[in-house]
XYZ file of C-alpha atoms in Angstrom:
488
model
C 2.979 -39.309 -98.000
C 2.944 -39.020 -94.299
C 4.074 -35.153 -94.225
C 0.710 -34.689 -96.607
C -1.522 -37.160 -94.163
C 0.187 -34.272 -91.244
C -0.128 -30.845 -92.981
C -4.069 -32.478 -93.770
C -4.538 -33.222 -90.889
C -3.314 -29.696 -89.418
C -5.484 -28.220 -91.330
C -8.517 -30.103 -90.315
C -7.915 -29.308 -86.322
C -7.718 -25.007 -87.181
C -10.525 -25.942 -88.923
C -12.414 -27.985 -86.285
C -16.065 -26.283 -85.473
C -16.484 -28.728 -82.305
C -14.102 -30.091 -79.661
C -15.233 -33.689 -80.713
C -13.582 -33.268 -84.006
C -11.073 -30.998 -82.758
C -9.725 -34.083 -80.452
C -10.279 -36.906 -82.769
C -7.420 -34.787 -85.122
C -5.708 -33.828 -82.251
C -5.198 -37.509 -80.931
C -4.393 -38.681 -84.698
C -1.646 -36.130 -84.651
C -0.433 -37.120 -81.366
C -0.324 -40.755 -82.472
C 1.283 -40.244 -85.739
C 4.504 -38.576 -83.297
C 4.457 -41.546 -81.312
C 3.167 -39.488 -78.532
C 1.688 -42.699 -76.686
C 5.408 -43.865 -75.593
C 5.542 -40.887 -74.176
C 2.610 -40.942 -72.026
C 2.475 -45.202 -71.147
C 6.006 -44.298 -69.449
C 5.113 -42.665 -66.228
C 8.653 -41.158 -65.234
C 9.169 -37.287 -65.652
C 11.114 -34.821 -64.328
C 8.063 -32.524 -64.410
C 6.172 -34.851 -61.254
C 6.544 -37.587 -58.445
C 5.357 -40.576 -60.614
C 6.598 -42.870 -57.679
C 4.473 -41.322 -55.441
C 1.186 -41.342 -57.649
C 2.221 -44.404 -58.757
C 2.123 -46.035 -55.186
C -0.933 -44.054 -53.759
C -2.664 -45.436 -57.324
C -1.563 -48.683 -56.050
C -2.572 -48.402 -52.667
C -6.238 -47.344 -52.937
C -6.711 -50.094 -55.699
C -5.968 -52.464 -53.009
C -7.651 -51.074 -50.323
C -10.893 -50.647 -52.551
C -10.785 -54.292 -53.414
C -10.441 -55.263 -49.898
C -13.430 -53.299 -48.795
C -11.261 -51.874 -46.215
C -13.395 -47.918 -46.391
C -11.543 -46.635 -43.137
C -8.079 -46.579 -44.466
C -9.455 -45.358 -47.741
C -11.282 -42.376 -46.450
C -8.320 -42.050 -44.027
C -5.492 -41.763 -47.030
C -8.337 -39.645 -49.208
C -8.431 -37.158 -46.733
C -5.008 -37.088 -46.160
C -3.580 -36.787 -49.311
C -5.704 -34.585 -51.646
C -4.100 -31.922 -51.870
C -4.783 -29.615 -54.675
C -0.647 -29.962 -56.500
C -0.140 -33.325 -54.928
C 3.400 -34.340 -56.266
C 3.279 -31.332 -58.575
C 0.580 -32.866 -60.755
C -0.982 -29.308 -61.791
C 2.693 -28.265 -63.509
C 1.872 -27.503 -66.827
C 5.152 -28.524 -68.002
C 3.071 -32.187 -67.916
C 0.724 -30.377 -70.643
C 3.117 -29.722 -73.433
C 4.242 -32.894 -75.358
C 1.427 -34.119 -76.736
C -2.054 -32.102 -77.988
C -4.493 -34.330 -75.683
C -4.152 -35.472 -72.252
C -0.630 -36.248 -70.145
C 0.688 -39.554 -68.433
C -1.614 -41.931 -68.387
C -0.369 -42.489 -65.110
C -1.874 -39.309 -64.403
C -5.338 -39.711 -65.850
C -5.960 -43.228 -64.218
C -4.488 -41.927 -60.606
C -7.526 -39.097 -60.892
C -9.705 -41.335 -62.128
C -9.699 -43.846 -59.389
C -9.670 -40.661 -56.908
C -12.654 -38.765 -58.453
C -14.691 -42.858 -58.948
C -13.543 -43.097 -55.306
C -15.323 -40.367 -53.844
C -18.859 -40.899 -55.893
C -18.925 -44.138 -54.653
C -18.395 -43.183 -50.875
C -21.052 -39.891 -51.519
C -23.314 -42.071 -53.002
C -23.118 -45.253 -50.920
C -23.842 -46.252 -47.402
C -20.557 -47.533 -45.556
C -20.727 -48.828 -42.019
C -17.935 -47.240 -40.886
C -18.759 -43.568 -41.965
C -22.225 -42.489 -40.143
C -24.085 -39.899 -42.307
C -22.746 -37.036 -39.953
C -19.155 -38.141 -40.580
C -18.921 -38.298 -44.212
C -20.585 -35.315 -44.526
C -17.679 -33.683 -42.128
C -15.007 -35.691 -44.127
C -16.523 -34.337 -47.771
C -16.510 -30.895 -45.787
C -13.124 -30.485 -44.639
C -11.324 -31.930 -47.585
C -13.195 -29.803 -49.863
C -12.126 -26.846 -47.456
C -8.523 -28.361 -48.123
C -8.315 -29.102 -51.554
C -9.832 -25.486 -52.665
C -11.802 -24.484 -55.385
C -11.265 -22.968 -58.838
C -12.286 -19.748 -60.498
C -12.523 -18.753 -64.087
C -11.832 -15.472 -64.644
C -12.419 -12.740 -67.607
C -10.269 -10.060 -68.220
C -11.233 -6.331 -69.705
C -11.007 -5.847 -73.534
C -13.572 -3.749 -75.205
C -14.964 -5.624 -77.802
C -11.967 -8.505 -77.504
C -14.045 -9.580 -74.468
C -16.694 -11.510 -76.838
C -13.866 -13.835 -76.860
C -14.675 -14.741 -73.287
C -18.293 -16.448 -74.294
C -16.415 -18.973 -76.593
C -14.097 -19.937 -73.289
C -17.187 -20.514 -71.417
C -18.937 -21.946 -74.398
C -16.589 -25.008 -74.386
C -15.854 -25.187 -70.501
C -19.591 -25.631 -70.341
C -19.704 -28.156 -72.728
C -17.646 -30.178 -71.450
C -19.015 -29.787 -68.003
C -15.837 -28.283 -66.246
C -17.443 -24.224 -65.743
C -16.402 -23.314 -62.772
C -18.809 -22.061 -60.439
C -17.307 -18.835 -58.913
C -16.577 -16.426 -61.757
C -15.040 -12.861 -61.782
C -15.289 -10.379 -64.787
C -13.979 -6.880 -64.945
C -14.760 -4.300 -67.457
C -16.018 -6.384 -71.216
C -15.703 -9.442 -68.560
C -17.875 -8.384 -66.767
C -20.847 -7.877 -68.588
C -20.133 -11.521 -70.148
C -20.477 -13.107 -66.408
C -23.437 -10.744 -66.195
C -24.418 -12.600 -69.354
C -24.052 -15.779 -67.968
C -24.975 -15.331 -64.651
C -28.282 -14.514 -64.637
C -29.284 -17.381 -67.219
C -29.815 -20.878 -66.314
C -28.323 -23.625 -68.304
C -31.650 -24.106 -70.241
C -31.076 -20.582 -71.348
C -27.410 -20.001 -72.699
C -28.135 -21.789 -76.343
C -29.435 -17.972 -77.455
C -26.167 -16.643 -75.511
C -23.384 -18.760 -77.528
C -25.090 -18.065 -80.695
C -25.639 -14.621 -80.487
C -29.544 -14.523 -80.938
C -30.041 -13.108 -77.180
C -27.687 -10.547 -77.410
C -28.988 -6.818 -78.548
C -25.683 -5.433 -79.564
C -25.922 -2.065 -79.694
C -23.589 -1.140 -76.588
C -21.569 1.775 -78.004
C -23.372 5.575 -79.396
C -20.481 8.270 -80.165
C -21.312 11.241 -78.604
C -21.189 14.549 -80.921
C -18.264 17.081 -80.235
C -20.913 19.206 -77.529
C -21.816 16.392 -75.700
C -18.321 15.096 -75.370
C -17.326 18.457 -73.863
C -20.901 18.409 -71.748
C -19.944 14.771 -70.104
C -16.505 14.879 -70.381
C -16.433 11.449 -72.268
C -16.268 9.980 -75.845
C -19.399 7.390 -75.408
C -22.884 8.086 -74.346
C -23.572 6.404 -70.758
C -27.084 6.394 -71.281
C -26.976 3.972 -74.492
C -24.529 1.846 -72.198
C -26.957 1.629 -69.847
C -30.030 0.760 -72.156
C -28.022 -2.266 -73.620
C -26.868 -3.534 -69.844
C -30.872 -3.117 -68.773
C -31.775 -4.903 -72.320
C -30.063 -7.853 -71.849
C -29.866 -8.195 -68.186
C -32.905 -6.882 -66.784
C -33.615 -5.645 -63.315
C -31.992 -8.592 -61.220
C -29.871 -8.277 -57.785
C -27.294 -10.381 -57.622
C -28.901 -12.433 -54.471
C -31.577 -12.880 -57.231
C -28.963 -13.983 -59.883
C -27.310 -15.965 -57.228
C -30.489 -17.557 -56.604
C -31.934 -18.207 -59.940
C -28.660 -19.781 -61.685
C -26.786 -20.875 -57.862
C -23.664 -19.383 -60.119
C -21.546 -16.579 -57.977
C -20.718 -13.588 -60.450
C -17.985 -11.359 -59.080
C -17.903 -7.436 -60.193
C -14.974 -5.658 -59.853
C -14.953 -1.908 -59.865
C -12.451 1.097 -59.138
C -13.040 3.845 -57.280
C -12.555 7.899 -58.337
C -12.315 8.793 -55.161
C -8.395 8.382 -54.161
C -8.974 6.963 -50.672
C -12.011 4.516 -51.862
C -10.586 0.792 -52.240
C -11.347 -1.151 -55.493
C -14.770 -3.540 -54.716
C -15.201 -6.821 -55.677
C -19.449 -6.728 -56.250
C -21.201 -9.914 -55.410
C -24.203 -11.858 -53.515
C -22.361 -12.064 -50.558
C -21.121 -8.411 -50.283
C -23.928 -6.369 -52.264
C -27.003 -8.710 -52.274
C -29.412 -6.207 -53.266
C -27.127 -3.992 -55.847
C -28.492 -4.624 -58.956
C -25.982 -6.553 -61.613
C -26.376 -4.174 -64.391
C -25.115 -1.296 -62.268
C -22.477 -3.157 -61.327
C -21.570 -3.999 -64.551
C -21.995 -0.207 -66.161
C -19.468 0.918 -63.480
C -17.004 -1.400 -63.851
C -17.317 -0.915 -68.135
C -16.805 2.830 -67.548
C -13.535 3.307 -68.929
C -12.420 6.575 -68.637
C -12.186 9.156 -71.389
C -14.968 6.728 -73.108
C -17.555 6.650 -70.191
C -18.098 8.864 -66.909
C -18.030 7.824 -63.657
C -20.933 6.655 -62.356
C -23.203 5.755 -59.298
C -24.213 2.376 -58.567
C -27.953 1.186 -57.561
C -29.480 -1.177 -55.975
C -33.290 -2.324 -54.540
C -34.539 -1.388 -51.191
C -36.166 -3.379 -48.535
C -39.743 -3.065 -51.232
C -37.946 -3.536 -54.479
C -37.480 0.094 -55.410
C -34.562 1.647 -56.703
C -32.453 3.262 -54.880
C -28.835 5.114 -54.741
C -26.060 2.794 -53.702
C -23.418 4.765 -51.921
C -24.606 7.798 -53.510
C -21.705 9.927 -52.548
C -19.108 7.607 -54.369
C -18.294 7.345 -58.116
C -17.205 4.505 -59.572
C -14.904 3.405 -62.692
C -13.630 0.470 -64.798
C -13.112 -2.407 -62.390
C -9.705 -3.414 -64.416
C -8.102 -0.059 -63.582
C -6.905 -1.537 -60.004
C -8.289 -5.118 -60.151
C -8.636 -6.972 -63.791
C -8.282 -10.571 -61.949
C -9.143 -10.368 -58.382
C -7.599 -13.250 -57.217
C -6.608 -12.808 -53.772
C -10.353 -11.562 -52.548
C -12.085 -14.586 -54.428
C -9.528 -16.939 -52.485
C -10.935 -14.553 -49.167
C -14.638 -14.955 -49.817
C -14.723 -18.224 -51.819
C -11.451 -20.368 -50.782
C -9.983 -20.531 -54.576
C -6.695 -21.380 -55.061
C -6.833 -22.260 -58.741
C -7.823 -19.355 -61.544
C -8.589 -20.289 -65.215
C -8.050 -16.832 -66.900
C -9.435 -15.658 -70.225
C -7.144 -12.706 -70.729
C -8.233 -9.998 -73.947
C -7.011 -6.940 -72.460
C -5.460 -5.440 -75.547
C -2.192 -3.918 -73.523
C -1.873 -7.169 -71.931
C -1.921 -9.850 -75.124
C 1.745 -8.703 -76.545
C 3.096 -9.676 -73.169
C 1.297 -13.318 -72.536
C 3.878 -16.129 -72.888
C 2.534 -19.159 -74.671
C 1.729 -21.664 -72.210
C 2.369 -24.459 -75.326
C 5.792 -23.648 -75.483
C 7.955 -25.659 -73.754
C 10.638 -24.264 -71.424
C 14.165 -23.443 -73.489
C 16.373 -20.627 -74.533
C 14.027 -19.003 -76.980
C 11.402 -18.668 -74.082
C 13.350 -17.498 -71.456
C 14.801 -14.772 -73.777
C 11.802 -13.974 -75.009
C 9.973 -13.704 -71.122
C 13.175 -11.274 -70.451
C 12.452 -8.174 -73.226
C 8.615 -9.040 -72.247
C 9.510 -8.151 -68.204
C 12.159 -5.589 -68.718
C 9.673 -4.055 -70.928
C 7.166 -3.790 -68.134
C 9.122 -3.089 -65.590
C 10.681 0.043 -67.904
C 7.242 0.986 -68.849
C 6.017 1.463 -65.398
C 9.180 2.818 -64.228
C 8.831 5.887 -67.298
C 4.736 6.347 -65.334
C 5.940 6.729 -62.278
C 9.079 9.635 -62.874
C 5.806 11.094 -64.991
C 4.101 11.820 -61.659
C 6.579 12.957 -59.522
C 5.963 15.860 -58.034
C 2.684 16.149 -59.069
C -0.334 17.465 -57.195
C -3.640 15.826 -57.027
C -5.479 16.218 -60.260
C -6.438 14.478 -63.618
C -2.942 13.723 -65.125
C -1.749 12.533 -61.612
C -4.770 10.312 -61.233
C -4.200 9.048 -64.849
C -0.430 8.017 -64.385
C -1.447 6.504 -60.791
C -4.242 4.377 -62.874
C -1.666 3.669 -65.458
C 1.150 2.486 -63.017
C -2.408 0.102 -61.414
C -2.592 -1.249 -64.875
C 1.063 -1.955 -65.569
C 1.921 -3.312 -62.068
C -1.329 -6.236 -62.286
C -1.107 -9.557 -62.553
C -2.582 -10.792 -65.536
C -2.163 -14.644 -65.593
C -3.593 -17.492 -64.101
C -2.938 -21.680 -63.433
C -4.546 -21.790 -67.271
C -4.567 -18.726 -69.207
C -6.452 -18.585 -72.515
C -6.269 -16.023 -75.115
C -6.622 -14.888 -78.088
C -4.308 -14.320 -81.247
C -4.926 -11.231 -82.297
C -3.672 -8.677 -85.506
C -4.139 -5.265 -86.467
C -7.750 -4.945 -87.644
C -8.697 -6.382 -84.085
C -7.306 -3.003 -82.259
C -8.627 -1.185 -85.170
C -12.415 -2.974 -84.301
C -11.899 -2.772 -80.509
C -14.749 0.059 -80.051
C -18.206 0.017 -81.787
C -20.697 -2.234 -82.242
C -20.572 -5.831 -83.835
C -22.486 -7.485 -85.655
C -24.235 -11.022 -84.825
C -21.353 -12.416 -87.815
C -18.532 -10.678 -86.145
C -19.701 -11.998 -82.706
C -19.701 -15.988 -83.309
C -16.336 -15.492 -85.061
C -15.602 -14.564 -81.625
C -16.934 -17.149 -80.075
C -15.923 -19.604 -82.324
C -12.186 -18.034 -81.674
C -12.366 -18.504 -77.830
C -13.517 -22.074 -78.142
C -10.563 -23.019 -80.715
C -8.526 -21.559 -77.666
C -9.753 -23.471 -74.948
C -10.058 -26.845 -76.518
C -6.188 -27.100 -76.038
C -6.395 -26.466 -72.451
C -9.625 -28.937 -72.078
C -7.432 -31.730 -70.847
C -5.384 -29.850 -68.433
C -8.474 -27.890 -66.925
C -9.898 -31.622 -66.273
C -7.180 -33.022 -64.332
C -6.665 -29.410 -62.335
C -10.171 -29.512 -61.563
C -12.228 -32.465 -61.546
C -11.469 -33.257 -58.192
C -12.855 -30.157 -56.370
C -15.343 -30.204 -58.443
C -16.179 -34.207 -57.682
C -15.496 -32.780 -53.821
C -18.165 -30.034 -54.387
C -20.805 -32.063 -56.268
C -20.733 -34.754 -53.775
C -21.504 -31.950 -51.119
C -24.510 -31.018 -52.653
C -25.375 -34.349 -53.292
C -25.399 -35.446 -49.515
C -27.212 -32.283 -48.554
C -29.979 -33.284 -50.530
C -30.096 -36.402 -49.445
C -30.163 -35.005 -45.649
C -33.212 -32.809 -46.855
C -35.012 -36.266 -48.306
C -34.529 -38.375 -45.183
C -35.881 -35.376 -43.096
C -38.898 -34.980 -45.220
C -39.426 -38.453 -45.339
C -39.041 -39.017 -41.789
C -41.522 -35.914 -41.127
C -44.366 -37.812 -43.162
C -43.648 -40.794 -41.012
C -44.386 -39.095 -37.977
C -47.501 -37.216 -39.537
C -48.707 -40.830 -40.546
């Protein structure tokens, strides 16, 4: 009877069309293995528990004693962003929801801990001070990044990782996209919240992205796709926004990336900061130009008056995921990230992704072997393919290749798809609305297994970042106010 209650109860989670149902099946399931021993007892190999445990202890006590200096004094000591390794994800993979509760009451207390001292006056910490303090442990504790991966028409899978980040509030902020990610942050990043319902359904979206070019025009262009239909569908659905105006409208930073032709050209990571006034759908058609399937193109951007304009006319640029699918180490440069949630469809990358669910063991580590030696074989083969070659096409295509194979393509939390043969079969050409929300609906069955893992990675920077904006506000208030009491 209870291995029919199980397999029903399976069924109902791959079935799940919500993450509130998905977890109420989830946590049954959990139960029913007598998961909740497993998470009252704090001790694991995986973490310190002593040292959580006593750091728990100690702020309990020094929050019921009122005493706020040695408080704020061990809170800005001690947050560090793997404190006692609590971001292994080795913690993740015993039960379907959650980890210690150890763990979830330690980052609870933290994260209650800091609203109250953002949102309450304390004697001890002047305005100026705790502003500082909220500063500099942010600074310390870093922030996170989610980022999306190329993969043609795979990359719809990407809105259904957002879709349920969103949802449950834990979207990062800063987020990268090369190639099909890239037009999905483009997606997302010039809509406000009010505004992505039409997104996650599909009603917003125009999808007619590809146009196959006839055998003339193929030879004419030098490419399988027509450019120019790209381009309609990017101007469709993003219209003519900078990313300073993006930036501005949703306060979300999109991140570009894009390869160069040009052999001495570095790849560019396109954002607010370093291309204000390029103009996102630009950005996006370059870094979706794969080639053989799109030319290289020019970028654009607005001048001083609003007009278009050539950006860095003499340069061509390429498919952003040629030299730079996850562009980790320049977000942690521009935007102090040291934590990357990655939605990864490229479809030469999926065979080699190690499930994150599995727990460590023989059959993994043999299995993460073949995967590397493969890898390391393949771009090994790429390499003796160029020697001795001149500059030309096939050298520049075996140097792209070796870019590709020699990436890294994972992240803290990497989500992806399962995928079979009809999905390489579909990856070109345009979807329909049906095909799209399968999508979606595939992403968000992904993530929903990750939900409790992202929390506890994240919630604190993003407590730390939330209370900054809070107390800024609140400077802006008590400077208005105290402008209309010296106009009274």
């Amino acid at each position: 009877m209870t291995a029919k209650l199980s397999a029903a109860k399976y069924r109902q989670l791959e079935q799940a069309t919500d993450y509130a149902t998905w977890r109420t099946h989830a946590v049954d399931l959990d139960a029913q293995s007598d998961m909740d021993v497993w998470k009252t007892n704090p001790h694991s190999p995986h973490y310190q528990h002593q040292l959580i445990q006593q750091r728990l202890i100690n702020l309990r006590a020094w929050r019921k004693a009122n005493d706020w200096p040695q408080l704020i004094f061990s809170l800005r000591e001690g947050l560090h962003r793997n404190l006692a390794n609590l971001a292994n994800p080795e913690l993740y993979k015993h039960s379907r929801v959650g980890t210690k509760y150890l763990i979830d009451e330690y980052i609870t207390e933290v994260t209650s801990l800091l609203n109250y001292v953002c949102d309450h006056d304390i004697a001890e910490l002047p305005f100026a001070e705790k502003l500082l303090f909220f500063r500099h442990t942010g600074q310390s504790f870093g922030r996170s990044a989610l980022m999306l991966s190329g993969g043609a028409n795979m990359g719809m899978f990407h809105m259904g990782v957002i879709k349920a980040l969103h949802e449950q509030r834990l979207l990062p902020r800063v987020i990268s996209g090369s190639s099909a990610g890239s037009a999905v942050a483009a997606l997302l990043g010039t809509r406000k919240d009010n505004e992505l319902a039409g997104l996650f359904t599909g009603e917003d979206i125009q999808f007619d992205m590809w146009r196959r070019l006839g055998p003339r025009e193929m030879i004419k262009q030098k490419s399988i796709m027509d450019v120019r239909q790209l381009e309609r569908f990017l101007r469709n659905n993003l219209g003519e926004m900078t990313f300073e105006e993006a930036f501005k409208k949703t306060r979300r930073i999109i991140n570009i990336t894009v390869s160069p032709v040009a052999k001495h050209q570095h790849a560019r990571l396109l954002n607010y900061l370093t291309t204000p006034h390029l103009l996102v759908w630009s950005a996006v058609m370059a870094s979706c130009s794969v080639p053989g399937l799109f030319p290289p193109v020019r970028l654009t951007s607005k001048d001083r008056l609003g007009n278009e304009k050539p950006y860095m006319a003499s340069i061509r640029w390429v498919d952003g995921a040629i030299h730079s699918d996850l562009p980790a180490q320049r977000l942690s440069e521009l935007y102090n990230v040291n934590h990357h949630i990655v939605s990864q469809t490229n479809p030469h990358v999926l065979p080699f992704i190690t499930d994150q669910s599995r727990k460590e063991g023989w059959g993994r580590f043999l299995t993460d072997l073949v995967k590397g030696e493969v890898q390391y074989r393949s771009k090994q083969v790429i390499r003796l393919a160029s020697y001795g070659l001149e500059n030309g096409i096939i050298k520049n295509l075996l140097d792209g290749a070796v870019s590709i194979v020699d990436q890294r393509y994972y992240g803290d939390v990497t989500i992806h798809p399962t995928v079979g043969l009809k999905d390489y079969l579909h990856v070109l050409g345009n979807v329909t609305p049906d095909e799209y929300r399968a999508w979606v609906m595939a992403g968000e069955r992904a993530t929903w297994p990750k939900i409790a893992m992202i929390r506890d990675q994240t919630i604190i920077g993003q407590t730390l970042e939330d209370c900054i904006i809070r107390l800024k506000k609140q400077h802006l208030n008590r400077a208005s106010d105290d402008h209309k009491l010296r106009l009274a």
